[in-house]
């Protein structure tokens, strides 16, 4: 089976002189899915995670949280339930349904009108935390409210739904809550609102709105440090009259560069005492996850669009260091850091590199931090927690494919878990902290899995008199193609549309439309 989340229907335009005879070339075709050597992804990466791998059929685990006592690991994604797991083994202990909506159900009713069927499935994508005493769990729900669970007697139960302010925007009337932070006494909750560009303060007892502040563009995560709140903004600062802008959503705008690419990320700093105005610090592009060092002196900011991590000094609110999440800054392969956490003492910083299927390990010493290596985890890690009790890293991976034994029978392609982009399959990785020697081995594995050695090969000088190949082995060598035009169709797998084409090595049993509907 060949599978991709974005099906690329490729029109190949040959040079006339080369079309007649392209010659033969040695090629190895890898079958996407779980094979004896690991999980082969559609982007030619291999996934061989360290530690325990926990498959989560039907779940895309976007958010992850570990209880303060280390006894419960909870995750949520694209189902109306919270999964409770044993952090030592990964065994699922509970499936906890979401609490019902607020009494007047106005927000839920509004969401049912506005949301499409596909949007309704996206029930959370970040924002999951325990209260400081571990008796409550708060989860951001994209349908415009905060889901609250109680923890008592070794079990988790649905408790309440806290309504949130409406976004009041043409494209989306209700807001999307994202990052969550608790006050140290557990009496207040701070929630970022991604659509309305706001940060709200709620009473933890009943969800009453207490205060709100403006943030930057598309706030994502929030951290409380003393009397200050730090909020990461995906889209950087709100554009002013002199800004070059591009669209964000249907009616919003974001600052862009000359290529119309979003040009910045930022962190908003709110003084809870009200003595100082809100300030905004520029970081790398697409600032996302935040992590506060255990001594609260430094804040780490994952900049997914720049493959960097900004380190901010909380005493001066200045960036004192920028870490590169790639193995080497000049690499052609990106890293997309999107989640991070510190170890118990703040000596190590762990960063989820989404597109590398790995966690980067940094020796943390502001001004002299350095990458120590990579730990291979699941496919596209997106959330991480440090488990001091079990000396492990808990990582949520938002992608996976059902094992081949779960392949559907002929004529039931829509029922095969993981064979359709609407049938979600994720995983958790519980990786033990490696020794220095083991980290070296893990790094070699992670680099081999993401085909890192091909970078060195591709950078070698082009050879003379090489036959044209579809994909040249080295930059500058000839190809059989003069142009490659990509026609992108979202949310369809290769086999759904082209599985019946024998030349593509697809699977006709998974082809839904076939030659009659897609003759090209």
Tab-separated table of C-alpha atoms in Angstrom, residues 54 63-67 69-76 82-94 128 130 137 156 383-387 390 392-396 428-430:
chain	number	residue	atom	x	y	z
A	54	UNK	CA	1.529	2.182	22.508
A	63	UNK	CA	-2.263	16.699	23.833
A	64	UNK	CA	-0.538	14.915	26.712
A	65	UNK	CA	-0.241	15.505	30.470
A	66	UNK	CA	1.297	13.653	33.416
A	67	UNK	CA	-0.278	13.909	36.865
A	69	UNK	CA	2.302	12.400	41.428
A	70	UNK	CA	3.306	10.616	38.218
A	71	UNK	CA	0.584	7.968	38.531
A	72	UNK	CA	-1.570	8.920	35.538
A	73	UNK	CA	-0.789	9.824	31.956
A	74	UNK	CA	-3.693	11.377	30.043
A	75	UNK	CA	-4.086	12.161	26.370
A	76	UNK	CA	-6.795	13.355	24.014
A	82	UNK	CA	-10.014	11.362	27.553
A	83	UNK	CA	-7.658	8.385	27.642
A	84	UNK	CA	-6.061	7.550	30.994
A	85	UNK	CA	-2.945	5.365	30.868
A	86	UNK	CA	-0.421	3.781	33.176
A	87	UNK	CA	2.779	5.795	32.550
A	88	UNK	CA	4.966	2.800	33.414
A	89	UNK	CA	3.506	0.362	30.893
A	90	UNK	CA	1.255	2.382	28.583
A	91	UNK	CA	-1.756	0.235	29.470
A	92	UNK	CA	-5.054	2.054	28.946
A	93	UNK	CA	-6.789	2.330	32.326
A	94	UNK	CA	-9.873	4.362	31.398
A	128	UNK	CA	-4.316	19.645	28.588
A	130	UNK	CA	-3.646	18.832	35.744
A	137	UNK	CA	-7.850	17.893	34.662
A	156	UNK	CA	-10.980	10.042	36.490
A	383	UNK	CA	3.554	16.579	22.772
A	384	UNK	CA	5.958	15.512	25.515
A	385	UNK	CA	6.146	15.068	29.285
A	386	UNK	CA	9.116	14.232	31.520
A	387	UNK	CA	8.370	11.345	33.882
A	390	UNK	CA	9.932	6.239	35.911
A	392	UNK	CA	11.166	8.177	30.975
A	393	UNK	CA	9.975	10.552	28.308
A	394	UNK	CA	6.290	10.295	27.433
A	395	UNK	CA	5.675	11.346	23.830
A	396	UNK	CA	2.439	11.648	21.838
A	428	UNK	CA	2.433	7.053	22.384
A	429	UNK	CA	6.126	6.395	22.947
A	430	UNK	CA	7.409	5.761	26.470
